[in-house]
Amino acid sequence: GHQQDGKIFVLDMGEPVRILDLAQQMIRLAGKEPDIDIKIEITGSRPGEKLFEEIFHGAEPPVPTGQDGILLAAPRGVDLADLTDAIDRLADACHSADSETMGLILGTLVPEYGDDTGAA
């Protein structure tokens, strides 16, 4: 094996699967018929429920590993001295309740902060 300390590996999940299709398949695998033996009731999404799972962020695309079905997450890095300085400035802004400065500092640390679209 390879030594891969500190790296984040993610399984390639393939194409998305509709929950309804999955439920119907599970019912059939149990030897039953959907909506005949077992009723499926669609209730809609609940508040805060995700409609899809975003495994990778657009600004941090996956990297092939050479192993089928396994991807490597490539998070953006940050210089430790810059991070320490930003955290110190953020703490000062918090102590003085300066929300504008807090937002600016968070925006430099996390470029997507405050972006409602989730895009970079």
Coordinates of C-alpha atoms in Angstrom, one line a residue:
G1 CA 0.0 0.0 0.0
H2 CA 0.9 3.6 -0.3
Q3 CA 1.4 6.0 2.7
Q4 CA -1.2 8.7 2.3
D5 CA -1.3 10.5 5.6
G6 CA -3.6 13.5 5.8
K7 CA -5.2 13.0 2.4
I8 CA -9.0 12.8 1.9
F9 CA -10.2 10.0 -0.3
V10 CA -13.7 9.8 -1.6
L11 CA -15.5 6.9 -3.4
D12 CA -16.9 7.7 -6.8
M13 CA -20.6 7.1 -6.2
G14 CA -21.5 7.1 -9.9
E15 CA -24.7 8.6 -11.3
P16 CA -27.4 9.9 -8.8
V17 CA -30.2 7.5 -8.0
R18 CA -33.8 8.7 -7.5
I19 CA -35.1 7.8 -4.1
L20 CA -38.4 6.6 -5.6
D21 CA -36.5 4.2 -7.9
L22 CA -34.4 2.9 -5.0
A23 CA -37.6 2.4 -2.9
Q24 CA -39.3 0.5 -5.7
Q25 CA -36.2 -1.7 -6.2
M26 CA -36.0 -2.5 -2.5
I27 CA -39.6 -3.5 -2.4
R28 CA -39.2 -5.8 -5.5
L29 CA -36.0 -7.3 -3.9
A30 CA -38.2 -8.2 -0.9
G31 CA -40.5 -10.1 -3.3
K32 CA -43.3 -7.6 -3.2
E33 CA -44.9 -5.2 -5.7
P34 CA -44.6 -1.4 -5.2
D35 CA -48.0 0.3 -4.6
I36 CA -49.7 -3.1 -4.5
D37 CA -48.1 -4.9 -1.6
I38 CA -46.4 -1.9 -0.2
K39 CA -47.7 1.6 -0.7
I40 CA -45.2 4.4 -1.4
E41 CA -46.2 7.8 -0.1
I42 CA -44.4 10.8 -1.3
T43 CA -44.4 13.4 1.5
G44 CA -42.1 16.0 -0.1
S45 CA -39.0 17.5 1.4
R46 CA -38.7 18.7 5.0
P47 CA -37.4 22.1 6.0
G48 CA -33.6 22.1 5.6
E49 CA -33.5 18.7 3.8
K50 CA -31.0 18.5 0.9
L51 CA -32.2 17.6 -2.6
F52 CA -28.7 16.5 -3.6
E53 CA -25.4 15.9 -1.9
E54 CA -22.5 18.0 -3.1
I55 CA -19.4 15.9 -2.4
F56 CA -16.9 18.3 -4.0
H57 CA -17.0 22.1 -4.2
G58 CA -16.6 23.5 -7.7
A59 CA -13.4 25.3 -6.6
E60 CA -11.9 22.1 -5.3
P61 CA -12.5 19.5 -8.0
P62 CA -11.6 15.8 -7.4
V63 CA -8.3 14.4 -8.5
P64 CA -8.0 10.9 -10.0
T65 CA -5.9 8.5 -7.9
G66 CA -5.2 5.8 -10.5
Q67 CA -7.5 3.5 -8.6
D68 CA -10.9 2.9 -10.2
G69 CA -13.7 4.4 -8.1
I70 CA -11.5 6.3 -5.7
L71 CA -10.9 10.1 -6.0
L72 CA -8.7 12.4 -4.0
A73 CA -10.2 15.6 -2.5
A74 CA -7.9 18.5 -3.2
P75 CA -8.8 21.2 -0.7
R76 CA -7.4 24.6 -1.1
G77 CA -4.5 25.3 1.3
V78 CA -3.7 28.2 3.5
D79 CA -0.5 29.5 4.9
L80 CA -0.4 28.8 8.7
A81 CA 0.9 32.3 9.5
D82 CA -1.9 33.9 7.4
L83 CA -4.5 31.7 9.1
T84 CA -3.2 32.5 12.6
D85 CA -3.2 36.2 11.8
A86 CA -6.8 36.0 10.4
I87 CA -8.0 34.1 13.5
D88 CA -6.4 36.7 15.8
R89 CA -8.1 39.5 13.8
L90 CA -11.4 37.6 13.8
A91 CA -11.2 37.2 17.6
D92 CA -10.6 41.0 18.0
A93 CA -13.5 41.7 15.7
C94 CA -15.7 39.4 17.7
H95 CA -14.7 41.0 21.0
S96 CA -15.6 44.4 19.7
A97 CA -18.8 43.1 18.0
D98 CA -17.6 44.4 14.6
S99 CA -19.8 42.2 12.4
E100 CA -18.7 44.0 9.2
T101 CA -15.0 43.2 9.9
M102 CA -16.0 39.6 10.9
G103 CA -17.7 39.1 7.6
L104 CA -14.7 40.5 5.6
I105 CA -12.2 38.3 7.5
L106 CA -14.4 35.2 7.0
G107 CA -14.7 36.1 3.3
T108 CA -10.9 36.0 3.0
L109 CA -10.7 32.7 4.7
V110 CA -13.6 31.1 3.0
P111 CA -14.2 32.7 -0.4
E112 CA -17.7 31.2 -0.7
Y113 CA -18.8 32.7 2.7
G114 CA -22.0 34.6 2.2
D115 CA -22.5 33.3 -1.3
D116 CA -26.1 32.0 -1.4
T117 CA -25.5 30.2 -4.7
G118 CA -22.7 28.0 -3.3
A119 CA -20.6 28.9 -6.4
A120 CA -17.1 30.2 -6.2

